[in-house]
Amino acid sequence: MTITPSRIFEVHEAQDGRKRRLYTLNAVPGTAVYGEMLIPTPRGEFREWNAGKSKLASYILKGAQGIGMRKGSSVLYLGCATGTTVSHVSDIIGEEGMVFAVDISPIVMRDMLFLAEKRGNIIPILENAFHVDRLAKRISAADVLFQDVAQRNQVEIFLRNADLFLKDRGYGLLAVKARSIDVAAKPRDIFKAVRKQLEAKMTIIDYRELDPFQKDHCMFMVKK
Amino acid sequence: MGATYLLEHIAGCFLFDEHLALVESGPPEGKEKEAFLKTHASAVPLSYPARAIQLRRALAAIASKIPKGGLRAANLARTRHDVKHAVSDDFLIVQAVKSIEDLDKVLNSLAIRLRDWYEFYLPEYSVSQPDHAEFVRGVVETTKEQFLSGKKTDSFGADLGKPHIAAMKQFAERLLGLYAAKQELERYVDSTMKTICPNLRAVAGSTLGAKLLEHAGTLKRLVELPSSTVQILGAEKALFRHLKTGSRPPKYGVLLAHDAVQSAPKGRQGRAARILADKISIAVRIDYFKGQFKGDALLEEARKKIAQ
């Protein structure tokens, strides 16, 4: 199994039988964040990126052309939870980049704090992502907006934040959880409705459903 | 001269000209900040949503200007502070209730394990004592001879040597410790409920009230729930099955355990749960806003209405 650069900046991949695996270069060698595999190589230590636990990884495995992030990017990450995906974003953007990791729950923020103390490019914020007026006092504009919040008004939250914090021509990634918007409706119908809402304000450049990694989820990539 | 704009930010105070270019920055806090704000009192504060357009441009303007280290340190300190002060009593109650539920599960399987084990030695005792806690106590406190005295027939359990029996007894003693731990937790939940939500405790009882808190997550969220939701908290599986497949909706969740619902005639229990949920909603709102104690009266009202 050889690890080679993938078409996504700073993301590496390997073919393991029929399974494709993703890796990022560990910014804190020797430390795993959520029990993932660490693979030391002469090029540095690779950290496996588990698609079952990360919607961004699922999106890449489903054939994404790009995720808008590269070395030095600033990322606004809404719904960071315990920091599983944020840790890989932190690997991708490197020391010069920064990621604002926002979550509303003080319980998951504990793990996030421990992670942020180890990684100098993570800025943890305990705040409701809907309250952009409060966020505005704590962050600056960002190159990329990533959102994964299980809220009924997730699209509205995304649009508000994109409007205020996303730089012109910046990229937005929205992970839509159909079950949070309506448990009874068909996910496809919800995705269609979300597409309409997004199209009114921004340009959609990619859309992928995330099964079999994540059930009833899809990812929209938009450009401001 | 055009207007100037001011942004109060965690990394400092920032002053912008009419084109939203950064002209001056001040300190994030302290007396110096106040002095800075005073000198620029005429500047328009950048607020949301009133000044959204200007605010967006200002945030883009400072993106490359704020030193990352300072921004991170300030946010890290603030978030540490926020997490520290986010802990409230209802979080603690929820954890205690979850611990009790986990203990219940663990105790159940451990007691069954002890039964299987002890039945090699004295099967008759295990069969005669269906209550797990009492059975475990018996294993510790009574001997085979004591149990068999006065019985007509002898046991068909094996005669085991002392070390084998001692091992069972020791295991049983540990289980008794866990039963005691559970009781202590229940007392703790009761006394905490008494201080933070006395009305809920009076209407629903402390265990049931704590379970409602657990399902809602926090006291605030329980307060915000409509009582039709309170009525079916704990019946999420049935509720979502109803929403998805159109099966019959649940009538009650954890509230079924309440004696006012239990004692209602079958077929009227859903009605009882609905009336009780009404009063519980009122009770938690009184608790949340620190009103006067009215719990007993509320429960009395509920009982009367149910009996009608």
Short mmCIF file of C-alpha atoms in Angstrom, two decimals:
data_model
loop_
_atom_site.label_atom_id
_atom_site.label_comp_id
_atom_site.label_asym_id
_atom_site.label_seq_id
_atom_site.Cartn_x
_atom_site.Cartn_y
_atom_site.Cartn_z
CA MET A 1 0.00 0.00 0.00
CA THR A 2 1.66 3.23 -1.11
CA ILE A 3 0.45 6.66 -0.10
CA THR A 4 0.38 9.19 -2.93
CA PRO A 5 -0.84 12.78 -3.17
CA SER A 6 -4.51 12.99 -4.18
CA ARG A 7 -5.99 15.67 -6.40
CA ILE A 8 -7.05 17.59 -3.30
CA PHE A 9 -4.39 19.92 -1.89
CA GLU A 10 -2.50 18.41 1.06
CA VAL A 11 -4.68 15.32 1.08
CA HIS A 12 -3.06 11.97 0.32
CA GLU A 13 -4.59 8.68 -0.64
CA ALA A 14 -3.85 4.99 -0.89
CA GLN A 15 -5.64 2.09 -2.50
CA ASP A 16 -6.20 -0.68 0.04
CA GLY A 17 -7.77 -3.54 -1.90
CA ARG A 18 -11.07 -2.13 -3.15
CA LYS A 19 -11.08 0.56 -0.52
CA ARG A 20 -9.64 4.00 -1.04
CA ARG A 21 -8.21 5.58 2.09
CA LEU A 22 -7.42 9.23 2.74
CA TYR A 23 -4.55 10.66 4.76
CA THR A 24 -3.26 14.02 5.91
CA LEU A 25 0.23 14.81 7.17
CA ASN A 26 0.03 14.88 10.95
CA ALA A 27 0.91 18.32 12.29
CA VAL A 28 1.48 16.80 15.75
CA PRO A 29 3.36 13.56 14.98
CA GLY A 30 2.81 10.71 17.40
CA THR A 31 -0.65 11.88 18.49
CA ALA A 32 -3.91 10.46 17.18
CA VAL A 33 -7.02 12.60 17.71
CA TYR A 34 -9.86 10.07 17.56
CA GLY A 35 -8.17 6.67 17.46
CA GLU A 36 -7.22 6.84 13.78
CA MET A 37 -4.24 4.99 12.25
CA LEU A 38 -0.88 6.73 12.20
CA ILE A 39 1.54 5.73 9.46
CA PRO A 40 5.12 6.96 9.75
CA THR A 41 6.95 7.45 6.44
CA PRO A 42 10.14 9.27 5.39
CA ARG A 43 7.90 12.13 4.19
CA GLY A 44 6.34 12.52 7.61
CA GLU A 45 3.63 10.86 9.63
CA PHE A 46 0.32 10.26 7.84
CA ARG A 47 -2.94 10.28 9.73
CA GLU A 48 -5.80 8.27 8.31
CA TRP A 49 -8.94 10.27 7.62
CA ASN A 50 -11.95 8.13 8.45
CA ALA A 51 -14.81 8.82 6.03
CA GLY A 52 -17.33 7.18 8.36
CA LYS A 53 -16.64 9.92 10.91
CA SER A 54 -16.12 12.88 8.65
CA LYS A 55 -18.47 14.33 6.06
CA LEU A 56 -15.65 16.21 4.42
CA ALA A 57 -13.70 12.96 3.91
CA SER A 58 -16.84 11.26 2.56
CA TYR A 59 -17.27 14.13 0.14
CA ILE A 60 -13.71 13.69 -1.14
CA LEU A 61 -14.15 9.95 -1.52
CA LYS A 62 -17.37 10.51 -3.44
CA GLY A 63 -15.28 12.24 -6.08
CA ALA A 64 -14.95 15.90 -5.10
CA GLN A 65 -12.77 17.95 -7.47
CA GLY A 66 -11.59 20.21 -4.68
CA ILE A 67 -12.55 21.47 -1.22
CA GLY A 68 -11.33 25.04 -1.57
CA MET A 69 -8.73 24.71 1.18
CA ARG A 70 -4.98 24.77 0.83
CA LYS A 71 -1.91 25.75 2.82
CA GLY A 72 -2.49 29.08 4.49
CA SER A 73 -6.29 29.18 4.06
CA SER A 74 -8.48 30.64 6.74
CA VAL A 75 -11.53 28.51 7.39
CA LEU A 76 -14.71 29.21 9.30
CA TYR A 77 -15.90 25.83 10.53
CA LEU A 78 -19.41 25.80 11.98
CA GLY A 79 -20.43 22.73 13.97
CA CYS A 80 -16.95 21.52 14.86
CA ALA A 81 -18.10 19.04 17.55
CA THR A 82 -15.11 17.31 19.17
CA GLY A 83 -12.82 18.25 16.31
CA THR A 84 -12.52 15.05 14.29
CA THR A 85 -12.70 16.80 10.94
CA VAL A 86 -11.21 20.04 12.23
CA SER A 87 -8.00 18.18 13.06
CA HIS A 88 -7.63 17.21 9.40
CA VAL A 89 -8.49 20.71 8.24
CA SER A 90 -5.78 21.88 10.62
CA ASP A 91 -3.32 19.48 8.93
CA ILE A 92 -4.33 20.75 5.48
CA ILE A 93 -4.06 24.48 6.10
CA GLY A 94 -0.78 24.19 7.98
CA GLU A 95 0.82 26.64 10.38
CA GLU A 96 0.12 29.73 8.27
CA GLY A 97 -3.58 28.94 8.04
CA MET A 98 -6.24 29.21 10.70
CA VAL A 99 -9.56 27.60 11.37
CA PHE A 100 -12.29 29.14 13.52
CA ALA A 101 -13.94 26.14 15.15
CA VAL A 102 -17.44 27.06 16.31
CA ASP A 103 -19.86 24.90 18.25
CA ILE A 104 -22.78 25.57 20.55
CA SER A 105 -22.28 22.67 22.96
CA PRO A 106 -19.99 23.15 25.96
CA ILE A 107 -19.67 19.38 26.28
CA VAL A 108 -18.03 18.80 22.91
CA MET A 109 -16.06 22.02 23.30
CA ARG A 110 -14.00 20.40 26.06
CA ASP A 111 -12.35 18.00 23.62
CA MET A 112 -12.06 20.83 21.13
CA LEU A 113 -10.14 22.92 23.67
CA PHE A 114 -7.62 20.15 24.29
CA LEU A 115 -7.15 19.81 20.54
CA ALA A 116 -6.77 23.56 20.05
CA GLU A 117 -4.13 23.77 22.74
CA LYS A 118 -2.02 21.26 20.81
CA ARG A 119 -2.55 22.84 17.40
CA GLY A 120 -1.66 26.50 16.94
CA ASN A 121 -3.94 27.09 13.97
CA ILE A 122 -7.24 26.21 15.65
CA ILE A 123 -9.29 28.99 17.23
CA PRO A 124 -12.11 27.47 19.30
CA ILE A 125 -15.31 29.45 19.86
CA LEU A 126 -18.28 28.41 22.00
CA GLU A 127 -21.15 30.17 20.29
CA ASN A 128 -24.42 29.64 18.49
CA ALA A 129 -23.60 29.85 14.77
CA PHE A 130 -26.94 31.56 14.16
CA HIS A 131 -25.84 34.60 16.18
CA VAL A 132 -23.54 36.12 13.58
CA ASP A 133 -23.60 39.42 15.47
CA ARG A 134 -21.71 37.76 18.33
CA LEU A 135 -19.42 35.84 15.99
CA ALA A 136 -18.52 39.10 14.27
CA LYS A 137 -16.81 40.26 17.45
CA ARG A 138 -14.58 37.19 17.55
CA ILE A 139 -13.50 36.23 14.05
CA SER A 140 -12.40 37.80 10.79
CA ALA A 141 -13.41 37.07 7.20
CA ALA A 142 -12.45 33.61 5.93
CA ASP A 143 -11.47 32.02 2.60
CA VAL A 144 -13.64 28.97 3.16
CA LEU A 145 -16.86 28.38 5.07
CA PHE A 146 -17.62 24.83 6.12
CA GLN A 147 -20.83 24.00 7.92
CA ASP A 148 -22.09 20.81 9.48
CA VAL A 149 -24.77 21.63 12.02
CA ALA A 150 -27.76 19.41 12.71
CA GLN A 151 -30.27 22.25 12.88
CA ARG A 152 -33.58 22.67 11.18
CA ASN A 153 -32.60 26.13 9.90
CA GLN A 154 -29.16 25.01 8.76
CA VAL A 155 -29.46 26.63 5.34
CA GLU A 156 -30.39 29.98 6.83
CA ILE A 157 -27.43 29.75 9.20
CA PHE A 158 -25.15 28.98 6.26
CA LEU A 159 -26.39 31.89 4.17
CA ARG A 160 -26.07 34.37 7.01
CA ASN A 161 -22.52 33.34 7.75
CA ALA A 162 -21.52 33.21 4.10
CA ASP A 163 -22.92 36.69 3.61
CA LEU A 164 -20.99 38.20 6.49
CA PHE A 165 -17.79 36.20 6.84
CA LEU A 166 -16.96 34.63 3.49
CA LYS A 167 -14.53 36.62 1.36
CA ASP A 168 -15.51 37.44 -2.22
CA ARG A 169 -14.96 34.46 -4.49
CA GLY A 170 -14.52 32.30 -1.38
CA TYR A 171 -15.83 28.75 -1.25
CA GLY A 172 -18.59 27.41 0.94
CA LEU A 173 -19.21 23.79 1.83
CA LEU A 174 -22.56 22.88 3.32
CA ALA A 175 -23.20 19.39 4.69
CA VAL A 176 -26.97 18.97 4.71
CA LYS A 177 -28.52 16.53 7.11
CA ALA A 178 -31.95 15.79 5.67
CA ARG A 179 -33.20 14.21 8.89
CA SER A 180 -32.64 17.42 10.83
CA ILE A 181 -34.77 19.43 8.44
CA ASP A 182 -37.66 16.98 8.23
CA VAL A 183 -37.68 13.38 9.47
CA ALA A 184 -40.65 12.38 7.36
CA ALA A 185 -39.83 13.91 3.97
CA LYS A 186 -37.73 12.17 1.33
CA PRO A 187 -34.10 13.32 1.56
CA ARG A 188 -33.98 13.97 -2.21
CA ASP A 189 -36.89 16.42 -1.92
CA ILE A 190 -35.16 18.25 0.89
CA PHE A 191 -31.91 18.47 -1.07
CA LYS A 192 -33.87 19.97 -3.95
CA ALA A 193 -35.39 22.59 -1.67
CA VAL A 194 -31.96 23.41 -0.22
CA ARG A 195 -30.58 23.79 -3.75
CA LYS A 196 -33.26 26.40 -4.50
CA GLN A 197 -32.47 28.35 -1.33
CA LEU A 198 -28.75 28.35 -2.08
CA GLU A 199 -29.12 29.23 -5.74
CA ALA A 200 -30.97 32.40 -4.88
CA LYS A 201 -27.85 33.79 -3.20
CA MET A 202 -24.77 31.96 -4.49
CA THR A 203 -23.42 29.80 -7.29
CA ILE A 204 -23.55 26.06 -6.71
CA ILE A 205 -20.50 24.40 -8.21
CA ASP A 206 -20.85 20.87 -6.90
CA TYR A 207 -23.34 18.58 -5.23
CA ARG A 208 -22.80 15.05 -4.00
CA GLU A 209 -24.79 12.68 -1.84
CA LEU A 210 -22.65 11.15 0.86
CA ASP A 211 -24.01 7.62 1.07
CA PRO A 212 -22.82 4.99 1.87
CA PHE A 213 -20.53 6.85 4.29
CA GLN A 214 -23.26 9.07 5.76
CA LYS A 215 -26.93 8.22 5.43
CA ASP A 216 -29.35 10.91 4.22
CA HIS A 217 -26.64 13.54 3.90
CA CYS A 218 -25.39 15.54 0.98
CA MET A 219 -22.73 18.16 0.40
CA PHE A 220 -23.14 21.37 -1.54
CA MET A 221 -20.14 23.33 -2.66
CA VAL A 222 -20.82 26.95 -3.51
CA LYS A 223 -18.86 29.96 -4.61
CA LYS A 224 -19.58 33.48 -3.45
CA MET B 1 -15.86 64.58 6.05
CA GLY B 2 -17.43 61.12 5.73
CA ALA B 3 -18.53 58.89 8.56
CA THR B 4 -16.14 56.71 10.49
CA TYR B 5 -17.03 53.23 11.71
CA LEU B 6 -16.01 51.40 14.84
CA LEU B 7 -15.80 47.66 15.45
CA GLU B 8 -15.39 46.34 18.98
CA HIS B 9 -13.64 43.02 18.55
CA ILE B 10 -12.08 40.45 20.86
CA ALA B 11 -8.69 41.24 19.28
CA GLY B 12 -9.05 45.00 19.69
CA CYS B 13 -11.06 48.06 18.69
CA PHE B 14 -10.87 48.96 15.04
CA LEU B 15 -11.64 52.29 13.43
CA PHE B 16 -12.52 52.49 9.73
CA ASP B 17 -12.97 55.43 7.37
CA GLU B 18 -16.00 55.86 5.10
CA HIS B 19 -14.48 53.46 2.54
CA LEU B 20 -14.11 50.84 5.26
CA ALA B 21 -10.32 51.01 5.21
CA LEU B 22 -8.71 50.46 8.57
CA VAL B 23 -7.36 53.73 9.98
CA GLU B 24 -6.59 52.99 13.58
CA SER B 25 -6.72 50.15 16.06
CA GLY B 26 -7.03 50.24 19.83
CA PRO B 27 -6.69 47.79 22.70
CA PRO B 28 -9.26 45.01 23.23
CA GLU B 29 -10.04 45.79 26.86
CA GLY B 30 -9.29 47.79 29.98
CA LYS B 31 -9.04 51.54 30.61
CA GLU B 32 -7.12 52.13 27.39
CA LYS B 33 -10.07 50.70 25.50
CA GLU B 34 -12.48 53.05 27.23
CA ALA B 35 -10.22 55.98 26.44
CA PHE B 36 -10.05 54.85 22.81
CA LEU B 37 -13.83 54.58 22.61
CA LYS B 38 -14.20 58.03 24.16
CA THR B 39 -11.91 59.68 21.63
CA HIS B 40 -13.86 58.09 18.81
CA ALA B 41 -17.32 58.47 20.31
CA SER B 42 -18.62 59.97 17.05
CA ALA B 43 -17.83 56.81 15.05
CA VAL B 44 -20.75 54.63 13.99
CA PRO B 45 -20.66 51.25 15.76
CA LEU B 46 -20.70 48.35 13.30
CA SER B 47 -23.65 46.29 14.43
CA TYR B 48 -25.60 43.47 12.87
CA PRO B 49 -27.99 43.51 11.09
CA ALA B 50 -28.26 47.33 10.90
CA ARG B 51 -24.77 47.79 9.38
CA ALA B 52 -24.36 44.36 7.80
CA ILE B 53 -22.90 45.63 4.54
CA GLN B 54 -20.27 47.76 6.25
CA LEU B 55 -19.55 45.06 8.80
CA ARG B 56 -18.82 42.54 6.05
CA ARG B 57 -16.29 44.86 4.43
CA ALA B 58 -14.71 45.70 7.78
CA LEU B 59 -14.22 42.02 8.63
CA ALA B 60 -12.56 41.46 5.26
CA ALA B 61 -10.34 44.49 5.84
CA ILE B 62 -9.04 43.28 9.17
CA ALA B 63 -8.60 39.64 8.07
CA SER B 64 -4.98 40.16 7.12
CA LYS B 65 -4.32 42.81 9.79
CA ILE B 66 -5.14 40.99 13.04
CA PRO B 67 -2.16 39.02 14.31
CA LYS B 68 -3.23 35.39 14.39
CA GLY B 69 -1.48 34.66 17.68
CA GLY B 70 -3.32 37.38 19.55
CA LEU B 71 -6.67 36.48 18.03
CA ARG B 72 -6.20 32.84 18.93
CA ALA B 73 -5.03 33.56 22.48
CA ALA B 74 -7.96 35.88 23.15
CA ASN B 75 -10.52 33.43 21.78
CA LEU B 76 -8.92 30.50 23.57
CA ALA B 77 -9.09 32.33 26.89
CA ARG B 78 -12.66 33.39 26.25
CA THR B 79 -13.79 29.90 25.26
CA ARG B 80 -12.09 28.36 28.30
CA HIS B 81 -13.97 30.87 30.43
CA ASP B 82 -17.26 30.15 28.62
CA VAL B 83 -16.90 26.38 29.01
CA LYS B 84 -16.07 26.78 32.67
CA HIS B 85 -19.14 28.87 33.32
CA ALA B 86 -21.49 26.83 31.15
CA VAL B 87 -21.74 24.16 33.83
CA SER B 88 -25.06 24.34 35.66
CA ASP B 89 -26.88 22.09 38.09
CA ASP B 90 -29.11 20.55 35.45
CA PHE B 91 -26.05 19.16 33.62
CA LEU B 92 -25.04 17.47 36.86
CA ILE B 93 -28.50 16.02 37.44
CA VAL B 94 -28.58 14.62 33.90
CA GLN B 95 -25.23 12.91 34.41
CA ALA B 96 -26.34 11.49 37.77
CA VAL B 97 -29.56 10.12 36.23
CA LYS B 98 -27.59 8.57 33.40
CA SER B 99 -25.29 6.98 35.95
CA ILE B 100 -28.28 5.53 37.78
CA GLU B 101 -29.62 4.09 34.54
CA ASP B 102 -26.24 2.60 33.68
CA LEU B 103 -25.98 1.13 37.17
CA ASP B 104 -29.40 -0.42 36.70
CA LYS B 105 -28.30 -2.09 33.50
CA VAL B 106 -24.98 -3.29 34.90
CA LEU B 107 -26.53 -4.50 38.14
CA ASN B 108 -29.14 -6.44 36.25
CA SER B 109 -26.64 -8.35 34.15
CA LEU B 110 -24.23 -8.89 37.06
CA ALA B 111 -27.04 -10.20 39.26
CA ILE B 112 -28.09 -12.63 36.55
CA ARG B 113 -24.48 -13.74 36.27
CA LEU B 114 -24.33 -14.31 40.05
CA ARG B 115 -27.54 -16.33 39.91
CA ASP B 116 -26.17 -18.61 37.21
CA TRP B 117 -23.08 -19.08 39.27
CA TYR B 118 -24.73 -19.55 42.65
CA GLU B 119 -27.25 -22.01 41.27
CA PHE B 120 -24.53 -24.64 40.98
CA TYR B 121 -24.31 -24.45 44.74
CA LEU B 122 -27.85 -23.70 45.91
CA PRO B 123 -30.41 -23.59 43.06
CA GLU B 124 -33.41 -23.57 45.40
CA TYR B 125 -32.48 -20.20 46.88
CA SER B 126 -32.19 -18.45 43.56
CA VAL B 127 -35.61 -19.70 42.51
CA SER B 128 -37.26 -18.72 45.81
CA GLN B 129 -35.96 -15.12 45.67
CA PRO B 130 -36.98 -13.38 42.44
CA ASP B 131 -35.80 -9.91 43.53
CA HIS B 132 -32.20 -9.35 42.42
CA ALA B 133 -31.14 -7.04 45.25
CA GLU B 134 -32.61 -9.33 47.92
CA PHE B 135 -31.01 -12.35 46.29
CA VAL B 136 -27.57 -10.74 46.32
CA ARG B 137 -28.00 -9.74 49.97
CA GLY B 138 -28.99 -13.32 50.78
CA VAL B 139 -25.88 -14.72 49.14
CA VAL B 140 -23.77 -12.54 51.36
CA GLU B 141 -25.70 -12.95 54.60
CA THR B 142 -27.11 -16.49 54.74
CA THR B 143 -25.40 -19.86 54.49
CA LYS B 144 -26.65 -23.00 52.81
CA GLU B 145 -27.39 -24.57 56.18
CA GLN B 146 -29.45 -21.59 57.34
CA PHE B 147 -31.48 -21.66 54.16
CA LEU B 148 -32.11 -25.40 54.27
CA SER B 149 -32.99 -25.62 57.95
CA GLY B 150 -36.65 -26.46 58.30
CA LYS B 151 -36.93 -27.52 54.67
CA LYS B 152 -38.15 -31.04 54.03
CA THR B 153 -35.80 -31.91 51.21
CA ASP B 154 -32.10 -31.42 50.83
CA SER B 155 -30.61 -29.23 48.08
CA PHE B 156 -29.62 -30.80 44.80
CA GLY B 157 -26.85 -28.22 44.43
CA ALA B 158 -23.26 -29.37 44.44
CA ASP B 159 -21.24 -29.42 47.64
CA LEU B 160 -18.52 -26.87 46.96
CA GLY B 161 -15.32 -26.19 48.84
CA LYS B 162 -14.75 -23.02 50.87
CA PRO B 163 -12.67 -21.09 48.29
CA HIS B 164 -15.44 -21.49 45.69
CA ILE B 165 -18.11 -20.18 48.02
CA ALA B 166 -15.87 -17.36 49.22
CA ALA B 167 -15.36 -16.20 45.62
CA MET B 168 -19.13 -15.99 45.08
CA LYS B 169 -19.64 -14.14 48.31
CA GLN B 170 -16.96 -11.62 47.55
CA PHE B 171 -18.50 -10.93 44.16
CA ALA B 172 -21.90 -10.53 45.81
CA GLU B 173 -20.48 -8.07 48.33
CA ARG B 174 -19.21 -5.91 45.49
CA LEU B 175 -22.69 -5.95 43.99
CA LEU B 176 -24.17 -4.82 47.28
CA GLY B 177 -21.75 -1.90 47.13
CA LEU B 178 -23.14 -0.98 43.72
CA TYR B 179 -26.71 -1.16 45.02
CA ALA B 180 -25.68 1.20 47.80
CA ALA B 181 -24.03 3.51 45.27
CA LYS B 182 -27.25 3.63 43.31
CA GLN B 183 -29.22 4.59 46.40
CA GLU B 184 -26.74 7.32 47.22
CA LEU B 185 -27.07 8.71 43.71
CA GLU B 186 -30.83 8.69 44.02
CA ARG B 187 -30.62 10.66 47.25
CA TYR B 188 -28.25 13.10 45.57
CA VAL B 189 -30.59 13.58 42.60
CA ASP B 190 -33.49 14.10 44.97
CA SER B 191 -31.75 16.77 47.03
CA THR B 192 -30.43 18.56 43.94
CA MET B 193 -33.84 18.50 42.32
CA LYS B 194 -35.23 19.99 45.51
CA THR B 195 -32.98 23.01 45.18
CA ILE B 196 -33.04 23.67 41.43
CA CYS B 197 -36.50 22.49 40.40
CA PRO B 198 -38.74 22.03 43.44
CA ASN B 199 -41.95 22.40 41.43
CA LEU B 200 -40.99 19.80 38.86
CA ARG B 201 -39.99 17.50 41.70
CA ALA B 202 -43.33 17.96 43.42
CA VAL B 203 -45.40 17.30 40.31
CA ALA B 204 -43.40 14.56 38.62
CA GLY B 205 -41.32 13.15 41.46
CA SER B 206 -37.56 13.46 41.53
CA THR B 207 -36.65 10.40 39.48
CA LEU B 208 -39.22 11.04 36.80
CA GLY B 209 -38.49 14.76 36.76
CA ALA B 210 -34.80 14.05 36.35
CA LYS B 211 -35.57 11.68 33.49
CA LEU B 212 -37.54 14.42 31.75
CA LEU B 213 -34.52 16.71 32.20
CA GLU B 214 -32.34 14.00 30.73
CA HIS B 215 -34.49 13.67 27.63
CA ALA B 216 -34.74 17.42 27.12
CA GLY B 217 -31.00 17.90 27.79
CA THR B 218 -31.18 21.00 29.93
CA LEU B 219 -33.72 22.78 32.10
CA LYS B 220 -33.88 25.62 29.58
CA ARG B 221 -34.74 23.27 26.75
CA LEU B 222 -37.38 21.51 28.86
CA VAL B 223 -38.93 24.92 29.56
CA GLU B 224 -39.02 25.71 25.86
CA LEU B 225 -40.75 22.46 24.90
CA PRO B 226 -44.50 22.52 24.33
CA SER B 227 -46.31 20.24 26.78
CA SER B 228 -47.43 18.01 23.91
CA THR B 229 -43.75 17.17 23.52
CA VAL B 230 -43.25 16.75 27.25
CA GLN B 231 -46.09 14.24 27.16
CA ILE B 232 -44.19 11.91 24.82
CA LEU B 233 -40.59 12.49 25.92
CA GLY B 234 -39.00 9.07 26.08
CA ALA B 235 -41.19 7.69 23.28
CA GLU B 236 -39.02 9.06 20.46
CA LYS B 237 -38.87 5.75 18.67
CA ALA B 238 -42.64 5.45 18.49
CA LEU B 239 -42.98 9.12 17.56
CA PHE B 240 -40.62 8.92 14.60
CA ARG B 241 -42.20 5.67 13.50
CA HIS B 242 -45.50 7.54 13.54
CA LEU B 243 -44.10 10.44 11.53
CA LYS B 244 -42.45 8.19 8.98
CA THR B 245 -44.97 5.42 8.49
CA GLY B 246 -48.19 6.95 9.77
CA SER B 247 -48.60 4.38 12.54
CA ARG B 248 -50.50 5.40 15.66
CA PRO B 249 -48.76 8.15 17.64
CA PRO B 250 -47.48 7.47 21.17
CA LYS B 251 -49.62 8.69 24.06
CA TYR B 252 -46.92 8.82 26.70
CA GLY B 253 -43.21 8.29 27.20
CA VAL B 254 -41.48 8.34 30.57
CA LEU B 255 -44.66 9.86 32.06
CA LEU B 256 -46.25 6.41 32.02
CA ALA B 257 -44.26 5.65 35.18
CA HIS B 258 -46.08 8.41 37.11
CA ASP B 259 -48.65 7.04 39.55
CA ALA B 260 -51.33 9.47 38.35
CA VAL B 261 -51.02 7.87 34.90
CA GLN B 262 -50.58 4.38 36.27
CA SER B 263 -53.73 4.59 38.36
CA ALA B 264 -55.85 5.95 35.49
CA PRO B 265 -58.06 3.31 33.88
CA LYS B 266 -56.63 1.65 30.80
CA GLY B 267 -57.69 3.58 27.74
CA ARG B 268 -57.65 6.85 29.69
CA GLN B 269 -53.92 6.80 30.44
CA GLY B 270 -53.12 8.91 27.39
CA ARG B 271 -55.50 11.56 28.65
CA ALA B 272 -53.91 11.41 32.09
CA ALA B 273 -50.45 11.82 30.58
CA ARG B 274 -51.62 14.84 28.62
CA ILE B 275 -53.08 16.54 31.69
CA LEU B 276 -49.98 15.75 33.71
CA ALA B 277 -47.69 17.08 30.98
CA ASP B 278 -49.64 20.35 31.10
CA LYS B 279 -48.91 20.80 34.77
CA ILE B 280 -45.29 19.71 34.39
CA SER B 281 -44.76 22.38 31.75
CA ILE B 282 -46.12 24.99 34.12
CA ALA B 283 -43.99 23.63 36.95
CA VAL B 284 -40.69 23.79 35.06
CA ARG B 285 -41.43 27.31 33.92
CA ILE B 286 -41.96 28.37 37.53
CA ASP B 287 -38.68 26.67 38.41
CA TYR B 288 -36.78 28.25 35.54
CA PHE B 289 -37.93 31.74 36.37
CA LYS B 290 -37.50 31.13 40.11
CA GLY B 291 -41.17 31.67 40.99
CA GLN B 292 -42.92 30.67 44.19
CA PHE B 293 -43.49 27.04 45.09
CA LYS B 294 -46.76 25.81 43.64
CA GLY B 295 -45.88 22.18 42.90
CA ASP B 296 -48.26 20.45 45.30
CA ALA B 297 -51.21 22.54 44.14
CA LEU B 298 -50.38 21.76 40.51
CA LEU B 299 -50.27 18.04 41.18
CA GLU B 300 -53.57 18.26 43.03
CA GLU B 301 -55.15 20.08 40.06
CA ALA B 302 -53.85 17.40 37.72
CA ARG B 303 -55.23 14.58 39.84
CA LYS B 304 -58.64 16.23 40.07
CA LYS B 305 -58.82 16.76 36.36
CA ILE B 306 -57.74 13.20 35.64
CA ALA B 307 -60.41 11.85 37.99
CA GLN B 308 -63.20 13.80 36.26
#
